[in-house]
PDB file of C-alpha atoms in Angstrom:
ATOM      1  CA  UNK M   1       0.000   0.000   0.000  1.00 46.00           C
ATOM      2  CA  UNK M   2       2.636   2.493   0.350  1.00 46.00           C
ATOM      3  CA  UNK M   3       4.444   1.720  -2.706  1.00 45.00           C
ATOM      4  CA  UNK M   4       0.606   2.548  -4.353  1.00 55.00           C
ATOM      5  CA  UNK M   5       0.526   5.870  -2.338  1.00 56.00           C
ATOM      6  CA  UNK M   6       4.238   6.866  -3.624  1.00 54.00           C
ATOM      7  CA  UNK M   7       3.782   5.949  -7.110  1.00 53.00           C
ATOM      8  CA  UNK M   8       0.482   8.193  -6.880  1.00 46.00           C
ATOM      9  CA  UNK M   9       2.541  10.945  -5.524  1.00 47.00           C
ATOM     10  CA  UNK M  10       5.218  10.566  -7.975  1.00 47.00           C
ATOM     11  CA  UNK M  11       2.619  10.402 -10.942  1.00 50.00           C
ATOM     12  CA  UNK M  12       0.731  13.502  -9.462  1.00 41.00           C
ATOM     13  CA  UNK M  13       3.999  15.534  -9.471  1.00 47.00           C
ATOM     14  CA  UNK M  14       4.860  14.400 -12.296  1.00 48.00           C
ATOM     15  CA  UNK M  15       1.625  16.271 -14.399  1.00 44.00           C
ATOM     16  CA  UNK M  16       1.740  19.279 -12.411  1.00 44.00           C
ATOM     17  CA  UNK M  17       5.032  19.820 -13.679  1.00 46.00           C
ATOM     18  CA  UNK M  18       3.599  19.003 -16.701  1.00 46.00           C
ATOM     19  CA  UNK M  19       0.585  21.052 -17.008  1.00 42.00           C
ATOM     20  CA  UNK M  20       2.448  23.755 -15.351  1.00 46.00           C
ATOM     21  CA  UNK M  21       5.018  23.970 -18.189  1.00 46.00           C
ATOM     22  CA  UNK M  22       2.399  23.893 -20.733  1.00 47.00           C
ATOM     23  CA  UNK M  23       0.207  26.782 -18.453  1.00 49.00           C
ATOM     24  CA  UNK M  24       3.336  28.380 -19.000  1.00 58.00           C
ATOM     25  CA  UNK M  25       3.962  27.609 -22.987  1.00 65.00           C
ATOM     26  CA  UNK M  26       7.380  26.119 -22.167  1.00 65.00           C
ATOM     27  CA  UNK M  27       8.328  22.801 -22.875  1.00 66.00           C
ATOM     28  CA  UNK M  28       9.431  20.530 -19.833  1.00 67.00           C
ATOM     29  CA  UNK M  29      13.522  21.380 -19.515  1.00 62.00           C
ATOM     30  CA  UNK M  30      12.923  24.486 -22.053  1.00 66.00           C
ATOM     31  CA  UNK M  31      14.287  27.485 -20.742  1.00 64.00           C
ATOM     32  CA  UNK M  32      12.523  30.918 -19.034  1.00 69.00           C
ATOM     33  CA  UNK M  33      12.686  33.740 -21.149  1.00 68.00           C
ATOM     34  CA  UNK M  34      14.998  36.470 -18.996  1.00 71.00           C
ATOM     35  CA  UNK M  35      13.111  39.316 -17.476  1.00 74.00           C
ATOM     36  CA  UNK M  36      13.382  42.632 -19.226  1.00 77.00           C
ATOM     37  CA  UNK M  37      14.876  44.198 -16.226  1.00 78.00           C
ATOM     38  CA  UNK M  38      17.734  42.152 -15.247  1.00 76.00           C
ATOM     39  CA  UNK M  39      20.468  44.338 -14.669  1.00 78.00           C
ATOM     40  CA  UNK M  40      23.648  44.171 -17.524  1.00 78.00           C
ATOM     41  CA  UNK M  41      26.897  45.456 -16.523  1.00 81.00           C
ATOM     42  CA  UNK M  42      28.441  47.753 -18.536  1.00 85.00           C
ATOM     43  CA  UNK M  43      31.410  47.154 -20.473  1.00 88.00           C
ATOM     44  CA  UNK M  44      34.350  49.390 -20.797  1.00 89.00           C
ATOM     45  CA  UNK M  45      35.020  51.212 -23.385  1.00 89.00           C
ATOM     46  CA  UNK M  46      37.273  50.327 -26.228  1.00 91.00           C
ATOM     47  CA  UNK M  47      37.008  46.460 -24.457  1.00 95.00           C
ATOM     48  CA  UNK M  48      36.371  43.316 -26.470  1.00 97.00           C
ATOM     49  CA  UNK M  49      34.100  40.556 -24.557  1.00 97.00           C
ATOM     50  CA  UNK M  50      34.459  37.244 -25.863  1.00 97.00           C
ATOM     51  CA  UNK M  51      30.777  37.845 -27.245  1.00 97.00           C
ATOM     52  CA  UNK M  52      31.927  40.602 -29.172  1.00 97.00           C
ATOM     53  CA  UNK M  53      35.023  38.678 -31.042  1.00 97.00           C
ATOM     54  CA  UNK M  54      32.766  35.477 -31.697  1.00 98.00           C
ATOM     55  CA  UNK M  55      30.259  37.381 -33.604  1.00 97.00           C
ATOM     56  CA  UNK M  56      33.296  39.626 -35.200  1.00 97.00           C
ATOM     57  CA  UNK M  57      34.481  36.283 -36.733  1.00 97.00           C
ATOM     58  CA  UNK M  58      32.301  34.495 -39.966  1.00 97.00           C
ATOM     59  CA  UNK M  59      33.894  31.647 -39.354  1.00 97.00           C
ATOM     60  CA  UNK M  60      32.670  30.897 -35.441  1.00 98.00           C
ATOM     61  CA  UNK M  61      28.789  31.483 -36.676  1.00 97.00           C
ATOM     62  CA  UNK M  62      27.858  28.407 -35.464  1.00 95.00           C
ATOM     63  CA  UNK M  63      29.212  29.276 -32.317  1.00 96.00           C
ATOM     64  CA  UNK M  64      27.387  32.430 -32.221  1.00 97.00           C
ATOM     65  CA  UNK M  65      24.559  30.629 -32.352  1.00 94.00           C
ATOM     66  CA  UNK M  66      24.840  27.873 -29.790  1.00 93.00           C
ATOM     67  CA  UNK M  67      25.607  30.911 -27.527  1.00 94.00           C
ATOM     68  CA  UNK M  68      23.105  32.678 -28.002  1.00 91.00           C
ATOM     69  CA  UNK M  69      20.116  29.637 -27.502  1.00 86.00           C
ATOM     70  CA  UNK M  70      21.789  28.681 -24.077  1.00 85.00           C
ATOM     71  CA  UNK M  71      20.222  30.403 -21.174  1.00 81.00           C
ATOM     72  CA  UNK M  72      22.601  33.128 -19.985  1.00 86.00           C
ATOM     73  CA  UNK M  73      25.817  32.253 -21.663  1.00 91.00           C
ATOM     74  CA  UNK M  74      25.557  34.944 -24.279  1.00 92.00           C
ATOM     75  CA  UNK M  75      25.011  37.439 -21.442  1.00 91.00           C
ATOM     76  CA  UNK M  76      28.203  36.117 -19.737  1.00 92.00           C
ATOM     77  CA  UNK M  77      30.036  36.141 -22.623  1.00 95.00           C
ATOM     78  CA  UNK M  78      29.493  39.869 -23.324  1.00 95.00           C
ATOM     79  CA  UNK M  79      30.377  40.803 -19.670  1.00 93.00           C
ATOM     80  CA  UNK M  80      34.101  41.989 -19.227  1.00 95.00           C
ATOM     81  CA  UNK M  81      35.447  39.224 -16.323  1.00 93.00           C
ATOM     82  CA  UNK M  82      37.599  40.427 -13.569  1.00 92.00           C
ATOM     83  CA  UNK M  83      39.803  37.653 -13.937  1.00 94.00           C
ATOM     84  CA  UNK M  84      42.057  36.155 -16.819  1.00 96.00           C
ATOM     85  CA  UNK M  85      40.388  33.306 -18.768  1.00 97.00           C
ATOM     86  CA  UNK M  86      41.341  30.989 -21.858  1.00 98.00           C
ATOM     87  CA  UNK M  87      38.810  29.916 -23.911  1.00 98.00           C
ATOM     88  CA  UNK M  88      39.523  27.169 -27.087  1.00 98.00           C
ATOM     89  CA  UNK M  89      36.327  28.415 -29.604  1.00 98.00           C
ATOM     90  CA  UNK M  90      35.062  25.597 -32.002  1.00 97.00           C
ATOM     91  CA  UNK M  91      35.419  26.569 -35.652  1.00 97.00           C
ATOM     92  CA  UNK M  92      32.289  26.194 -37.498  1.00 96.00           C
ATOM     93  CA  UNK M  93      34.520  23.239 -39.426  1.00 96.00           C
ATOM     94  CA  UNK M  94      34.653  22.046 -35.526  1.00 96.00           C
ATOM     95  CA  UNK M  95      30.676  21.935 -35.147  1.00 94.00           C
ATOM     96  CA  UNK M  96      30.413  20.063 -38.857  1.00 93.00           C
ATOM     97  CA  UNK M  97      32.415  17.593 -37.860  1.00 90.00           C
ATOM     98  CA  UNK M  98      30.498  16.433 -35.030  1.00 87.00           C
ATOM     99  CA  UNK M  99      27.844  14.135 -36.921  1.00 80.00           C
ATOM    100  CA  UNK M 100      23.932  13.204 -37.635  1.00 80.00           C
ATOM    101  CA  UNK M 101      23.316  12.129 -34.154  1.00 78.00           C
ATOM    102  CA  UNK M 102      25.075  15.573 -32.452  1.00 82.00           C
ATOM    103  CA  UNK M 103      23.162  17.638 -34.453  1.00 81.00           C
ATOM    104  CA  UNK M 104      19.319  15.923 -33.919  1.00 87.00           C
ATOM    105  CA  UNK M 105      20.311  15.786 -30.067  1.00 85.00           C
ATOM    106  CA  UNK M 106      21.827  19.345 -29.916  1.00 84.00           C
ATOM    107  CA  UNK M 107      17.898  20.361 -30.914  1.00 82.00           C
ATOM    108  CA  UNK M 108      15.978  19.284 -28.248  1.00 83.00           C
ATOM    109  CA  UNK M 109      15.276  20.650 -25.113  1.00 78.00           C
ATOM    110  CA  UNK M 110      18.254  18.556 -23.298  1.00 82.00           C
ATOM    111  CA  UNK M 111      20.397  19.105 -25.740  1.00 83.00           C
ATOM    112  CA  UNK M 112      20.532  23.106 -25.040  1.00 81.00           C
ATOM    113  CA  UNK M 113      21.318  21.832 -21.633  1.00 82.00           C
ATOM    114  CA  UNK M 114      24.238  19.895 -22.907  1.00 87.00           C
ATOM    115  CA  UNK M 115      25.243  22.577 -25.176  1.00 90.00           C
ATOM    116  CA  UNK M 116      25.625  24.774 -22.169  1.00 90.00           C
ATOM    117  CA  UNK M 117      28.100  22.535 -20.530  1.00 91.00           C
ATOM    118  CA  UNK M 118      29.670  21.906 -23.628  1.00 93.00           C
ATOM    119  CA  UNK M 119      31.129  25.643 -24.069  1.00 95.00           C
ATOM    120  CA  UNK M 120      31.808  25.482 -20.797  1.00 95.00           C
ATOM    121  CA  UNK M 121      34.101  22.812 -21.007  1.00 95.00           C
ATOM    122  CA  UNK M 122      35.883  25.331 -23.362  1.00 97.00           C
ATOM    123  CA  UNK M 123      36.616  27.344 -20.912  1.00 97.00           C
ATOM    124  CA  UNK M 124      39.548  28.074 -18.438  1.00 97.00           C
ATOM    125  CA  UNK M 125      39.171  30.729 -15.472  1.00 96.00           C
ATOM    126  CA  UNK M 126      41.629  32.372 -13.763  1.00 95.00           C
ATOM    127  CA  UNK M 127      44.332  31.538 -16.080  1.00 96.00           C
ATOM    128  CA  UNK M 128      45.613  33.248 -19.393  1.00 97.00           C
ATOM    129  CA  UNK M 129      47.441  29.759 -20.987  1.00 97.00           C
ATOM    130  CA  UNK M 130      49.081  30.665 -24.543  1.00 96.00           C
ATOM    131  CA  UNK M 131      50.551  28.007 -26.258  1.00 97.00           C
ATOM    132  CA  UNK M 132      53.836  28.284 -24.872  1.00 96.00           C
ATOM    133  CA  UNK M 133      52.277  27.646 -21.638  1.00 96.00           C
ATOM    134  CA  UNK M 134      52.265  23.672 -22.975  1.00 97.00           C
ATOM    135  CA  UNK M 135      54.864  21.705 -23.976  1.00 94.00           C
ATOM    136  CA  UNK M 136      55.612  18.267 -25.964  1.00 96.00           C
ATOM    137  CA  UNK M 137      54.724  16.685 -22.817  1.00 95.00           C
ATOM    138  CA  UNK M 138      51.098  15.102 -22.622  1.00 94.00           C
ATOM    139  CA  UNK M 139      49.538  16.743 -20.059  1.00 94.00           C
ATOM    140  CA  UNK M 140      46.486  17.536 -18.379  1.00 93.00           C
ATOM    141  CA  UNK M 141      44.491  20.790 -17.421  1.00 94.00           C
ATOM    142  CA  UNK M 142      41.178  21.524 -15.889  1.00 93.00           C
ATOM    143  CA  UNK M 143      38.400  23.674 -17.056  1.00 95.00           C
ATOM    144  CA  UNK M 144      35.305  25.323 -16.189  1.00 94.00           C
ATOM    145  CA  UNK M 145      33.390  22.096 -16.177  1.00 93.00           C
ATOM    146  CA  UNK M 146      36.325  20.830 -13.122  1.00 91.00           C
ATOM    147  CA  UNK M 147      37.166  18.213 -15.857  1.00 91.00           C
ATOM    148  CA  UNK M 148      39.764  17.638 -17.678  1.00 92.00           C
ATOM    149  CA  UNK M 149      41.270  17.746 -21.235  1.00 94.00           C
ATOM    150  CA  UNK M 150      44.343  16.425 -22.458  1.00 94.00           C
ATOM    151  CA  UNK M 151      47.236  19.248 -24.287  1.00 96.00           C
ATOM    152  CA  UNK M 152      50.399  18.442 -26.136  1.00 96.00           C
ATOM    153  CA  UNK M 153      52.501  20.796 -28.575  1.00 97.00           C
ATOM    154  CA  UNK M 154      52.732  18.637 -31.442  1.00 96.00           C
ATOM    155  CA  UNK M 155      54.872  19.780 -34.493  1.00 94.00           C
ATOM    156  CA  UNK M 156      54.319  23.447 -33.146  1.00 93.00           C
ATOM    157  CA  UNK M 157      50.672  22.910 -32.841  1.00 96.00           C
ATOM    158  CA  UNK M 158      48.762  22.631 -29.979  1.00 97.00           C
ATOM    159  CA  UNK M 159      46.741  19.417 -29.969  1.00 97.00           C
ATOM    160  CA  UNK M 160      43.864  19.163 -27.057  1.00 96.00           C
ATOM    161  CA  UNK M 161      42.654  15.054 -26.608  1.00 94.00           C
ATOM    162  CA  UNK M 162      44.457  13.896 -29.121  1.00 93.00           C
ATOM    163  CA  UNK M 163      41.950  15.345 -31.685  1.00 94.00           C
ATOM    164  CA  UNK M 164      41.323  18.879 -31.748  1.00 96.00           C
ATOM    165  CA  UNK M 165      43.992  21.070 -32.861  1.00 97.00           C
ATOM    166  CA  UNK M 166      44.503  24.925 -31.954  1.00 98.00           C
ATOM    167  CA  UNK M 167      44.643  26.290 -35.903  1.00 97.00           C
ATOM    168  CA  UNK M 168      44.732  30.068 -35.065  1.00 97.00           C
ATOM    169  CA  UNK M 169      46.345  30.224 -31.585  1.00 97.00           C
ATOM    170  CA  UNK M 170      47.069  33.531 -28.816  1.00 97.00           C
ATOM    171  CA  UNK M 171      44.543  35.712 -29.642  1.00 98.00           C
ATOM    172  CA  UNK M 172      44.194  38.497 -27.598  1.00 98.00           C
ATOM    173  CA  UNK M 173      40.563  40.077 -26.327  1.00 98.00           C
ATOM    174  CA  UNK M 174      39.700  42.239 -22.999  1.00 97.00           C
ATOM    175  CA  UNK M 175      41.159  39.871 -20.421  1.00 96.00           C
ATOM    176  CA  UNK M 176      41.220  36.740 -22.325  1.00 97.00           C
ATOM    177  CA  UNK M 177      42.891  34.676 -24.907  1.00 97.00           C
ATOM    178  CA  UNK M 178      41.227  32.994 -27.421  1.00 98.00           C
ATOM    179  CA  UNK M 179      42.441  29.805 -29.620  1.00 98.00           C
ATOM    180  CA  UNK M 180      40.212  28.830 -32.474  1.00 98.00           C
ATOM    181  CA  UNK M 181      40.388  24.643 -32.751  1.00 98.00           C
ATOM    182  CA  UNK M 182      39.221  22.633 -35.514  1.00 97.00           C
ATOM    183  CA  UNK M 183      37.202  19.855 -33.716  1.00 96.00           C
ATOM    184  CA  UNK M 184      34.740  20.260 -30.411  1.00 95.00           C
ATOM    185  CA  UNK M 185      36.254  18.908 -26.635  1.00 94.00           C
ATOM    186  CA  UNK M 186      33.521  16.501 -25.154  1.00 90.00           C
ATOM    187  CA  UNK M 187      32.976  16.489 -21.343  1.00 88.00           C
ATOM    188  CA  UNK M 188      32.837  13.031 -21.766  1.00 84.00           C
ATOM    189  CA  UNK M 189      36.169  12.276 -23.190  1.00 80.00           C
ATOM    190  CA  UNK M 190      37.991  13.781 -19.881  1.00 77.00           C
ATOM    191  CA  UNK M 191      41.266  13.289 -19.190  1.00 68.00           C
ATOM    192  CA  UNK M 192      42.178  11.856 -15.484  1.00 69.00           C
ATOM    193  CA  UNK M 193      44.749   9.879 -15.300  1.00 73.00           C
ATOM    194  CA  UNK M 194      46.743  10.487 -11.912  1.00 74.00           C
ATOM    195  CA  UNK M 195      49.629   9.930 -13.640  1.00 84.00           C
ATOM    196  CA  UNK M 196      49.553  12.006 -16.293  1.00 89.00           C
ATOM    197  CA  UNK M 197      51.407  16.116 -14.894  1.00 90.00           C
ATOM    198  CA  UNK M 198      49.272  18.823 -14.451  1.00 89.00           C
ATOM    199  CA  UNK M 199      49.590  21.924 -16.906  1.00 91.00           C
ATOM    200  CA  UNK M 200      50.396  25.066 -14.442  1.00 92.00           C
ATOM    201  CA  UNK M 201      47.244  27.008 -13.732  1.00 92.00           C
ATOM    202  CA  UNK M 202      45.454  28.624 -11.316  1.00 89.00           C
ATOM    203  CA  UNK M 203      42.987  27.634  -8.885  1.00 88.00           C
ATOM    204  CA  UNK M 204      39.655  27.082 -10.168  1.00 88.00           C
ATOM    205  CA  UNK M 205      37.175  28.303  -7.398  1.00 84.00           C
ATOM    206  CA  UNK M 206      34.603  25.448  -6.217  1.00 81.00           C
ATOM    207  CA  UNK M 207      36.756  22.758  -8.056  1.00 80.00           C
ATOM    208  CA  UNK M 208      39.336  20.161  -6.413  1.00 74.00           C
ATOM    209  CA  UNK M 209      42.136  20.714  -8.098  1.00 67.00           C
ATOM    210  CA  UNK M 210      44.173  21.383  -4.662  1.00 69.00           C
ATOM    211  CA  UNK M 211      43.093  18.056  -3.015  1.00 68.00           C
ATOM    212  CA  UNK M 212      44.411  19.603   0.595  1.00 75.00           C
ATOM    213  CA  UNK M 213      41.194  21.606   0.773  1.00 72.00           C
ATOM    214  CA  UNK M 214      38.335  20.139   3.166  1.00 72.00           C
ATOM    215  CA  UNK M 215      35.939  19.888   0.940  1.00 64.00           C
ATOM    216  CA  UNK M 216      38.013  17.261  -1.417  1.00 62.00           C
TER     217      UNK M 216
END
């Protein structure tokens, strides 16, 4: 009898959200249109935001546009950080080489979701790493996501997992440095072996990347 009453409550839940989400002409996981009065910070003059040099360039379009349908990220990325960041930005040749099943998942509702962590996995904060900050050493070095990706100079390029290679490297915006690679970094082809050295960065807040903290 009280597995009966919980499966009720589960299933009653379960349409409320339901109904609720259609009350509201959203689709279950879809995201909230932003209020019209939520404060932007402005930006200071003569600065580039990373939003700014991805639409400057016609050949991250694609990356314009997963920006701007993930809740919030293109309002991040057009805010001038107080902190140093890296960020590797998928070519559009990046996002076509990613396949039939990327692309029908990528439109639905999760997929935004997954999008989201996606670029995020892109990005490094707190640390400006240029391609000299590597070396022909495989290593390893953690991003926004608190995984990791693999890096190894290769021939003079920089080559992230063993797949995606930096093709326009060290570019310079307001507080950032952008590298333009030729094939997307999956969260779920992380690097973490305990072996493998550590590229030098610095400390990503939340993350547990100095194991002597309590939290770890």
């Amino acid at each position: 009898m009280i597995f009966n009453i919980r499966a009720f409550a589960f299933a009653l839940i379960s349409f409320s959200y339901i109904v609720s989400a259609e009350d509201n002409g959203r689709l279950p996981l879809s995201y909230r249109p932003s209020p019209e009065s939520v404060y932007v910070p402005p930006k200071p003059e003569d600065s580039v935001s990373l939003l700014d040099y991805v639409n400057s360039r016609d050949d991250l379009t694609i990356l314009a546009q997963v920006v701007s349908e993930c809740a919030g990220f293109a309002q991040a990325f057009d805010t001038i950080p107080t902190w140093k960041f890296t960020f590797f930005a998928p070519s559009d040749t990046a996002f076509n080489q990613t396949g039939e099943y990327f692309n029908t998942f990528a439109e639905t509702p999760k997929g935004k979701w997954w999008l989201g962590n996606l670029i995020q996995h892109h990005y490094i904060p707190n640390s400006q790493l240029n391609v000299s900050s590597f070396s022909t050493n495989f290593t390893r070095v953690q991003t926004g996501t608190f995984l990791y990706i693999g890096a190894q100079v290769l021939d003079g390029n920089l080559v992230l997992n063993r797949a995606a290679t930096v093709v326009e490297a060290d570019i310079p915006i307001s507080n950032g440095l952008v590298h333009i690679i030729d094939r997307i970094i999956d969260p779920s082809t992380m690097i973490f072996e305990a072996d493998i050295e550590k590229t030098k960065q610095n400390f990503i807040a939340g993350s547990c990347s100095n194991p002597d903290l309590p939290y770890c």
